[in-house]
XYZ file of C-alpha atoms in Angstrom:
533
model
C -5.088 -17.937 95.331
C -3.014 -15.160 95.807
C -2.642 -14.411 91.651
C -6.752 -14.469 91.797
C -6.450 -11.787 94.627
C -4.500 -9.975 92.857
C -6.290 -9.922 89.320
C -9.930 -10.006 91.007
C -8.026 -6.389 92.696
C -7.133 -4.904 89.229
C -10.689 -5.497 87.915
C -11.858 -3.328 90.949
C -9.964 -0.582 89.657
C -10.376 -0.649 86.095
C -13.949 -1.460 86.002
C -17.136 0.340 86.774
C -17.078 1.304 90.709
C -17.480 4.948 91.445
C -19.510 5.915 94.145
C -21.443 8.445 91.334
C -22.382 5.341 89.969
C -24.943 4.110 92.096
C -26.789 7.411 92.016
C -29.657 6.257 89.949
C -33.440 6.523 89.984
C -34.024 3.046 90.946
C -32.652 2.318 94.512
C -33.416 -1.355 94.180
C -31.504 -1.334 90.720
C -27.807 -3.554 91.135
C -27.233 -4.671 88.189
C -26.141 -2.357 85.326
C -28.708 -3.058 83.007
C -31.671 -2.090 85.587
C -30.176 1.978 85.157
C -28.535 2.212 82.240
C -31.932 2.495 79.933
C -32.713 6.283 79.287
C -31.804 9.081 77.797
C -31.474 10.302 81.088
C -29.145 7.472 82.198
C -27.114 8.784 79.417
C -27.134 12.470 80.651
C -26.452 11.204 84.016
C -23.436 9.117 83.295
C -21.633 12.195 81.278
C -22.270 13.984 83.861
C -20.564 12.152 86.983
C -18.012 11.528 84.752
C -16.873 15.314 84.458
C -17.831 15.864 88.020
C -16.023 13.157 89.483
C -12.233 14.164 88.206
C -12.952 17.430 86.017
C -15.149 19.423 87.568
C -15.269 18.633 90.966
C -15.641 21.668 93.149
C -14.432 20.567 96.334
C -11.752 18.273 95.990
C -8.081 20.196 96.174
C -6.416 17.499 94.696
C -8.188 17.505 91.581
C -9.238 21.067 91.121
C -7.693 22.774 88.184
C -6.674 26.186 89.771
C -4.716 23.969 92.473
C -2.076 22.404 89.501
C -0.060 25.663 89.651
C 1.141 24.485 93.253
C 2.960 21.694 92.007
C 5.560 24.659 89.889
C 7.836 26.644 90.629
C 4.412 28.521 90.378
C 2.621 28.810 94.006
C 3.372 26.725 96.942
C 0.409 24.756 98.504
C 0.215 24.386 101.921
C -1.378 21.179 102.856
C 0.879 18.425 102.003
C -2.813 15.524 101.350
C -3.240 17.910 98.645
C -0.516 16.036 96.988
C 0.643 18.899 95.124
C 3.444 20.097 97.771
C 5.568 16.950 97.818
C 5.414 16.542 93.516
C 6.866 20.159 93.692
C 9.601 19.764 96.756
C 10.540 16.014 94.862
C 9.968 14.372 98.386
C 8.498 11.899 96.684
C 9.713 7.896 95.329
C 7.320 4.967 94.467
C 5.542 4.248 97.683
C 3.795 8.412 98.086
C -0.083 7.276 98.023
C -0.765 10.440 95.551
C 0.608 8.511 92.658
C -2.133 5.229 93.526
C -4.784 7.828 93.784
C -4.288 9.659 90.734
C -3.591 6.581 88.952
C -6.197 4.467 89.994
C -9.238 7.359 89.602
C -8.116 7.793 85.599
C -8.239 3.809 85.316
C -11.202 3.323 87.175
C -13.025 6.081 84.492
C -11.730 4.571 81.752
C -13.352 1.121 82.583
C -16.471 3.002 83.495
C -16.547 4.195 80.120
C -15.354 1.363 77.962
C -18.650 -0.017 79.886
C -21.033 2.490 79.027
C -19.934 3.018 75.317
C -20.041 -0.730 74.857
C -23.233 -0.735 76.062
C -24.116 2.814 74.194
C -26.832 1.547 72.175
C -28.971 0.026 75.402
C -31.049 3.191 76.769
C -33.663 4.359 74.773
C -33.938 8.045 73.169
C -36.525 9.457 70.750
C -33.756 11.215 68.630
C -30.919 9.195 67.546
C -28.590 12.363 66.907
C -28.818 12.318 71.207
C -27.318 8.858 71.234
C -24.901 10.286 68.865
C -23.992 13.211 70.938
C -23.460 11.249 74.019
C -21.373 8.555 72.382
C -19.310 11.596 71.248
C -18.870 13.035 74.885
C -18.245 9.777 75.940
C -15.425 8.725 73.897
C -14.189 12.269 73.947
C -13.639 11.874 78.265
C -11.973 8.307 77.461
C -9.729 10.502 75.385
C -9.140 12.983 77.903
C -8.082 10.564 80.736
C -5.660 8.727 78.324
C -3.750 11.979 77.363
C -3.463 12.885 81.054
C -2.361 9.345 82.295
C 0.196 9.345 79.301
C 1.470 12.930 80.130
C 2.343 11.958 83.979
C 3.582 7.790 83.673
C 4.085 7.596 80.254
C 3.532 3.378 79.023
C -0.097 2.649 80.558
C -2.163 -0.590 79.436
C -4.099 0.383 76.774
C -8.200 -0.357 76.946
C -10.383 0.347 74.501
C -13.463 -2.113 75.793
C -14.460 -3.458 78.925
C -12.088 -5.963 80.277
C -11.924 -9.159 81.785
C -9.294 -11.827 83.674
C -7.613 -12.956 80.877
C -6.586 -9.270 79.578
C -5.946 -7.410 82.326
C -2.448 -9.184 82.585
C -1.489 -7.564 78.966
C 1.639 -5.348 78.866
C 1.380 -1.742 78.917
C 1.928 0.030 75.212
C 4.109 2.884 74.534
C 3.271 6.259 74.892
C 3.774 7.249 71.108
C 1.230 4.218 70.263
C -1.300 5.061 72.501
C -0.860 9.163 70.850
C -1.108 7.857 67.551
C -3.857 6.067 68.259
C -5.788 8.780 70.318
C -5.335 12.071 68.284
C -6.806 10.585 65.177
C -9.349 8.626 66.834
C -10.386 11.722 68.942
C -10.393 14.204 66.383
C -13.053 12.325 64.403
C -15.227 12.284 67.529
C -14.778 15.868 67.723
C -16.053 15.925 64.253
C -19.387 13.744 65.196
C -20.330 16.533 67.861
C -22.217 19.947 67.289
C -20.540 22.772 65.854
C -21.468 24.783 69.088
C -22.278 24.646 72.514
C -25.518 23.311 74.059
C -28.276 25.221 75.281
C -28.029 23.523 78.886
C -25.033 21.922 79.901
C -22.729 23.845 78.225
C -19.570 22.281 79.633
C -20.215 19.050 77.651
C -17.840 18.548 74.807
C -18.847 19.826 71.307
C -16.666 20.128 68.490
C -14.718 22.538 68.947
C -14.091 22.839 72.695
C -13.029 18.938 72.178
C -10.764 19.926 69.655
C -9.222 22.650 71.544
C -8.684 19.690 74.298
C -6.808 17.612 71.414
C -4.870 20.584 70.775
C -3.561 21.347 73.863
C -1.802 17.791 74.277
C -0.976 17.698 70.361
C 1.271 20.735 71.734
C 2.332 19.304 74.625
C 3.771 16.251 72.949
C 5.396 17.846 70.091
C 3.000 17.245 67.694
C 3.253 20.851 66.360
C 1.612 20.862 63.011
C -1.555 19.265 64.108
C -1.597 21.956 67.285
C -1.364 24.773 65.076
C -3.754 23.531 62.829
C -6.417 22.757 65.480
C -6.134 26.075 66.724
C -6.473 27.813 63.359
C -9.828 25.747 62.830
C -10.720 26.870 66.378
C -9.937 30.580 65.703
C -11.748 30.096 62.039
C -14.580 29.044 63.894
C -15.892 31.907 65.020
C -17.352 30.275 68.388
C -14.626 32.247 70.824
C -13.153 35.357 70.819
C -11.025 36.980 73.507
C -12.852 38.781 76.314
C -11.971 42.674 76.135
C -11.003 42.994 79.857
C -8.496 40.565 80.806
C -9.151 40.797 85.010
C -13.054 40.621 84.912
C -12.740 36.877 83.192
C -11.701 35.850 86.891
C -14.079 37.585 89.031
C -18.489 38.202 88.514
C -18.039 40.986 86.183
C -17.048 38.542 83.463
C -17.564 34.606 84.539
C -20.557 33.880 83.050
C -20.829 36.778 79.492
C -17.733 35.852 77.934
C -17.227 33.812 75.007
C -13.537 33.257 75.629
C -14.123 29.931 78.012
C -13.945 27.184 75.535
C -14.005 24.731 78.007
C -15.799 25.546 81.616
C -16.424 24.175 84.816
C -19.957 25.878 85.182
C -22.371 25.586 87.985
C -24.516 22.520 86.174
C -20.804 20.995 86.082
C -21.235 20.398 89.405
C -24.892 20.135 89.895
C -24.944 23.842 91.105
C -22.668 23.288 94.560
C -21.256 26.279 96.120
C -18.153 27.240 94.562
C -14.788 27.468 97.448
C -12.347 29.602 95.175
C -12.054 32.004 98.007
C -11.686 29.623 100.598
C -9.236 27.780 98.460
C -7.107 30.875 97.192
C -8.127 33.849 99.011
C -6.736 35.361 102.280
C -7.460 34.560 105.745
C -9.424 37.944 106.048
C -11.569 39.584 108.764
C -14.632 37.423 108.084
C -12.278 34.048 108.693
C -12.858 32.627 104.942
C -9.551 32.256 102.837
C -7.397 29.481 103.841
C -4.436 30.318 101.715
C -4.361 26.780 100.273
C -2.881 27.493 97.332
C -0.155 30.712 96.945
C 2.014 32.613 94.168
C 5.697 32.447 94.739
C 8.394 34.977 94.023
C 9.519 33.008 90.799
C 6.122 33.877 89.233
C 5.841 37.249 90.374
C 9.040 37.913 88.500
C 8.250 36.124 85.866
C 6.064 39.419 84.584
C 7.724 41.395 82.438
C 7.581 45.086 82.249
C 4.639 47.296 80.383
C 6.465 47.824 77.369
C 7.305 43.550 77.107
C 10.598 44.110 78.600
C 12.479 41.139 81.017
C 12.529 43.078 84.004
C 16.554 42.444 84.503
C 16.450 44.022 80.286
C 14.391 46.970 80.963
C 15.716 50.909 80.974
C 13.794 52.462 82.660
C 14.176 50.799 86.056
C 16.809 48.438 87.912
C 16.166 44.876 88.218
C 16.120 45.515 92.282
C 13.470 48.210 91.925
C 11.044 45.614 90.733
C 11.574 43.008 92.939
C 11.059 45.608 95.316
C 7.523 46.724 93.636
C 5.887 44.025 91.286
C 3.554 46.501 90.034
C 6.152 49.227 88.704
C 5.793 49.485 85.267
C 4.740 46.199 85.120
C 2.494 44.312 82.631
C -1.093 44.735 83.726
C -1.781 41.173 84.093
C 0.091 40.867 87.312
C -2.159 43.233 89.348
C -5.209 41.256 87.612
C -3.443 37.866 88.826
C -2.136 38.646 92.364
C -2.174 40.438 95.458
C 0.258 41.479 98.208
C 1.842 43.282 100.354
C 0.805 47.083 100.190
C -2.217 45.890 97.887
C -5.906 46.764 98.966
C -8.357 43.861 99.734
C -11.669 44.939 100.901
C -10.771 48.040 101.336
C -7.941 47.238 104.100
C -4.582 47.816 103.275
C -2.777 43.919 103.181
C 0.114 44.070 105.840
C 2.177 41.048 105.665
C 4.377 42.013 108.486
C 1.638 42.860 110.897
C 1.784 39.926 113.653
C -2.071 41.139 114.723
C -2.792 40.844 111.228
C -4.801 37.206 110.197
C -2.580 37.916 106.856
C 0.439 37.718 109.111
C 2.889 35.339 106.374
C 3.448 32.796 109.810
C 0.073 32.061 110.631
C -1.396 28.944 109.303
C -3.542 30.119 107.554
C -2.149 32.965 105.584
C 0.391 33.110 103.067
C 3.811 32.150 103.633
C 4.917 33.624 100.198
C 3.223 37.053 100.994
C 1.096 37.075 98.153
C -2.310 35.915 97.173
C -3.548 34.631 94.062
C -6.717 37.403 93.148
C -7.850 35.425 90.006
C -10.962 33.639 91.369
C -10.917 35.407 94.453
C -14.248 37.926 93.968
C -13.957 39.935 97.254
C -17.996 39.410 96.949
C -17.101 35.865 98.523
C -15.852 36.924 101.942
C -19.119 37.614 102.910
C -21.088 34.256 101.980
C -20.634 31.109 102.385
C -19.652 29.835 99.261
C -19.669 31.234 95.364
C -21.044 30.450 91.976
C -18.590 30.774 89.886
C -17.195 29.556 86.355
C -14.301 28.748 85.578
C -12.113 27.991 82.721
C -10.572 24.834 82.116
C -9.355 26.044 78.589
C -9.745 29.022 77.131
C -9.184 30.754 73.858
C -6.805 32.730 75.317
C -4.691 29.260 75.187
C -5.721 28.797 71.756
C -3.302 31.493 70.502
C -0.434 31.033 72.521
C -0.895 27.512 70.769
C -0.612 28.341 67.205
C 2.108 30.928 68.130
C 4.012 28.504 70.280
C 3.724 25.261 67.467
C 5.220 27.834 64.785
C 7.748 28.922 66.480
C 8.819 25.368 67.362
C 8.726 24.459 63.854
C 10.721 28.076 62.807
C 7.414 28.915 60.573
C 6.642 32.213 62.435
C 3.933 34.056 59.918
C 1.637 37.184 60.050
C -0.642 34.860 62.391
C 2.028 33.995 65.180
C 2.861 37.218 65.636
C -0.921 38.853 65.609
C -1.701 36.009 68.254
C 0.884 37.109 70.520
C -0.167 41.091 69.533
C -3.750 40.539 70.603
C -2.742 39.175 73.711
C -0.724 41.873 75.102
C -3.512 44.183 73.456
C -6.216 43.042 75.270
C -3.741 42.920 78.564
C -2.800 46.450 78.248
C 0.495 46.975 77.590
C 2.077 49.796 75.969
C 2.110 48.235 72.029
C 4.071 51.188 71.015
C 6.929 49.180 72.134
C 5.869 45.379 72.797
C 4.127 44.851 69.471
C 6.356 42.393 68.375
C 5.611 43.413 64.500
C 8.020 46.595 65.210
C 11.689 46.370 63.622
C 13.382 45.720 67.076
C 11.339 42.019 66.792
C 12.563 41.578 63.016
C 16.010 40.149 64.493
C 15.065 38.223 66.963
C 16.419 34.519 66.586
C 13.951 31.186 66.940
C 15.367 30.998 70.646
C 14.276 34.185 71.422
C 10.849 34.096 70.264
C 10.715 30.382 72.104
C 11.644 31.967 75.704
C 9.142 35.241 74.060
C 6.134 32.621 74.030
C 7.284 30.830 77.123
C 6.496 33.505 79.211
C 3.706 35.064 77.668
C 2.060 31.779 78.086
C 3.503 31.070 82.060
C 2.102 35.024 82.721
C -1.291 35.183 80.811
C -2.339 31.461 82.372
C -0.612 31.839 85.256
C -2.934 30.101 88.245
C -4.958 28.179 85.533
C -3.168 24.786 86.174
C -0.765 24.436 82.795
C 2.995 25.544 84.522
C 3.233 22.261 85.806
C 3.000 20.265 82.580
C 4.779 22.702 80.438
C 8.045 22.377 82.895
C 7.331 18.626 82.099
C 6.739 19.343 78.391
C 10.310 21.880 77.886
C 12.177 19.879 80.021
C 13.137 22.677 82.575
C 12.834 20.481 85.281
C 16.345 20.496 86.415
C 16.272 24.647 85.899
C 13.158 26.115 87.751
C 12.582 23.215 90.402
C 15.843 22.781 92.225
C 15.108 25.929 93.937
C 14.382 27.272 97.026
C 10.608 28.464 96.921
C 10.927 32.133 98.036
C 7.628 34.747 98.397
C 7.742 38.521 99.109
C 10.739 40.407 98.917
C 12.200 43.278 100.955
C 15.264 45.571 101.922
C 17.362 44.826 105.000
C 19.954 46.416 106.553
C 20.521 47.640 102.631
C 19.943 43.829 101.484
C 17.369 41.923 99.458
C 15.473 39.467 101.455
C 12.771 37.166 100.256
C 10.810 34.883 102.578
C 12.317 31.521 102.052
C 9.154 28.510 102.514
C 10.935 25.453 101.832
C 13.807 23.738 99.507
C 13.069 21.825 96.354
C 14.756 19.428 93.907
C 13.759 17.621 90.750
C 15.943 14.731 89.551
C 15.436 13.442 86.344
C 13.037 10.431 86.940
C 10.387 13.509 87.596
C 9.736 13.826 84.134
C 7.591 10.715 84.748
C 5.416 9.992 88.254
C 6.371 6.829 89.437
C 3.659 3.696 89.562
C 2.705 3.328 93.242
C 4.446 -0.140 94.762
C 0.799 -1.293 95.241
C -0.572 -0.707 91.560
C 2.769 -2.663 90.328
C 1.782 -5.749 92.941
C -1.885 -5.845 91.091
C -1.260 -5.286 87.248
C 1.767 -7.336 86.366
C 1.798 -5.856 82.711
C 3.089 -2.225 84.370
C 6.742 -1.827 84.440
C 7.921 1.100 87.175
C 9.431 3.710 85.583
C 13.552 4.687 85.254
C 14.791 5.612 88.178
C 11.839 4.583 91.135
């Protein structure tokens, strides 16, 4: 009885059961044959699908912009938003954010072994919309496999709807499930259009699914078929970098820019009120920002100077005199990024150190770093209720760090690598007379240097857009950047540096992989926990 329990338990998770999927026309409908008949069925389906782990506008623990908090990034302040205890490592195999995030990508992938199996059911006038759906479909299936791989590693592996006599199967190694996936998903990126859709624009086509393959092609080594994607992505012709680096984050540039290759738009959501200020911004006058989600000192030092300088390598000031002041001589893309003490926010000078202050770093609310993420927070938000934003899940930005990053891993730095790195700082505004990295000073520079180069032009120009977290995973700097203490603003006292110290951290080598929650091991008998839970 207790084995039945047990099995009838896993089916629950790995089978259709989202709440999103009883939102259909028919109220009396309870089987899945009474809903799953139209076109718009189809639509419908795709659509909670992205909404209810991609796109999600409300949910902190999901939400892309949020990711950062779990590296040596940002600090998050609300430990149910799971991210705080993944990046302190007070963590083992019974911390319920490891069942949650496990169970939600299982229970999706059931969903849509279902509704692909069933693909051919609902009825459309134009077959190439069957086609396109299908595409989508398999292309989120995809999606959810590369992420569960990325955090546990060997997962069961489904490719159809399931029943008691396989869900007992073993899980299969990470490298089988890749090699199955990236071919698999790359020719359903080549079923899809060539170009997004006139409505629902954040629905995989071709290209934005390929820049999705991409992305974990890099992120598991798989360096030739990264840079490759990205040079079909760049050949496209669909994306191009948006001139002015700060107004991608804010109204100016959200919605006109054809650098989002991938987007959480407002029909991602079904048009809900966007809560990036809330989530990021500062606990201002008007009682909005909640702070949730912070930059830490590590970050803001992480920018190097405006001529592409480390800032403890540059000339023309002391490593002390920009700790001191971030934005001296600093690459532009800090000030775009973040905001503290000193900076202006609504026209009100920010004050850290003012205890009548609601920015005051000790009150719940604010910051305990000091500083503020101001990518995604439009100061046009403090005075309404809630935004309507886009946002990028990928962007082409991330495209060229890609092709720069897999040739440089693979010591085949061309014309290409170096023009992708070029048009970055370009469009950022540094001063290329000295950080074009096609001058003669470059010429010498050894394969490490141009890895730790690309390291932190990638960490700086996505910084707050939810990749740190993966690419500590990914380099295996773990044991480096996590073991300590997360610090925020830094200041002179009594003739000494002090930085605001928020909490310790450490990262043991089991982090590399989450562990399987005690509870998910008790119902699928095939898992095995990983080394060192």
């Amino acid at each position: 009885m207790k084995k039945r329990l047990i099995l009838l338990a896993l089916l629950a998770a790995i089978m259709p059961g989202c709440q999103k999927f009883l939102d259909k026309p028919d109220p009396t409908a309870t089987k899945f044959d009474e809903f799953f008949n139209t076109e718009e069925d189809l639509r419908r389906v795709v659509y909670s699908t992205y909404l209810d782990v991609f796109t999600n506008q409300g949910d902190r623990r999901l939400l892309f912009y949020m990711e950062d908090s779990k590296s040596d990034n940002a600090y998050s302040r609300v430990e149910g938003d799971n991210h705080q205890r993944i990046a302190n490592g007070s963590y083992d195999a019974n911390t319920r954010a490891f069942e949650y995030y496990y169970t939600i990508h299982m229970k999706h992938i059931g969903r849509l072994n279902t509704y692909l199996k069933s693909i051919n059911t609902p009825y459309v006038e134009d077959e190439a919309i069957r086609t396109k759906y299908k595409g989508i479909l398999e292309g989120l299936r995809c999606w959810h496999y590369f992420r569960i791989v990325s955090r546990w590693g060997n997962v069961p592996f489904y490719l159809e709807p399931v029943d008691i006599s396989k869900v007992t199967q073993p899980a299969k190694s990470k490298e089988e499930i890749l090699n199955t996936l990236f071919p698999m998903a790359e020719a359903t990126a080549n079923s899809l259009p060539d170009k997004e859709y006139n409505s629902d624009g954040y629905m995989f086509n071709k290209y934005s699914l390929k820049a999705l393959i991409m992305r974990y092609a890099l992120y598991n080594g798989r360096y030739e078929l990264a840079a490759r994607l990205a040079k079909e992505i760049m050949d496209s012709g669909n994306y191009a970098l948006y001139p002015v680096y700060r107004d991608l984050f804010n109204y100016k540039g959200d919605k006109i820019n054809k650098e989002f290759i991938i987007k959480m738009d407002m029909p991602s959501h079904g048009n809900s009120g966007t809560n990036s200020f809330e989530h990021l911004g500062p606990h201002f006058r008007t009682g909005k920002g909640q702070s949730y989600a912070v930059p830490l000192k590590s970050l803001v030092d992480a920018y190097w100077t405006l001529q592409g300088n480390k800032i403890e390598e540059c000339p023309y000031h002391s490593k002390q005199d920009y700790e001191l002041d971030p934005k001296l001589n600093r690459d532009p893309r800090y000030a775009a990024s973040i905001m503290g003490q000193g900076d202006m926010f609504v026209n009100e000078p920010i004050n850290i150190y003012d205890q009548n202050s609601p920015m005051f770093y000790e009150k719940e609310r604010a910051s305990r770093s000091g500083y503020w993420f101001r990518k995604f927070v439009d100061e046009t938000d403090a005075f309404r209720d809630n935004g309507n934003m886009h946002f990028p899940i990928l962007r082409y930005a991330e495209v060229l760090l890609t092709y720069a990053e897999a040739t440089i891993m693979e010591n085949k730095i061309d014309n290409l690598t170096k023009s992708c790195i070029n048009q970055l700082r370009a469009r950022a505004g540094l001063d290329m007379t000295e950080a074009d990295v096609t001058l003669a000073k470059y010429s010498a520079y050894t394969q490490q240097q141009w890895t730790d180069l690309i390291r932190n032009e990638r960490r700086i120009e996505l910084a707050g857009e939810g990749v740190r977290y993966d690419d500590i995973l990914r380099w295996k700097i773990g044991d480096q950047v996590m073991t300590k203490p997360a610090l925020g603003h830094t200041r002179l006292v009594n003739g000494s540096l002090v930085s605001l110290k928020i909490e310790d951290r450490s990262f043991q080598a089991r982090n590399y992989l989450w562990p399987f929650h005690s509870g998910s091991l008790k119902i699928e008998p095939g898992l095995t926990q990983n080394p060192g839970y």
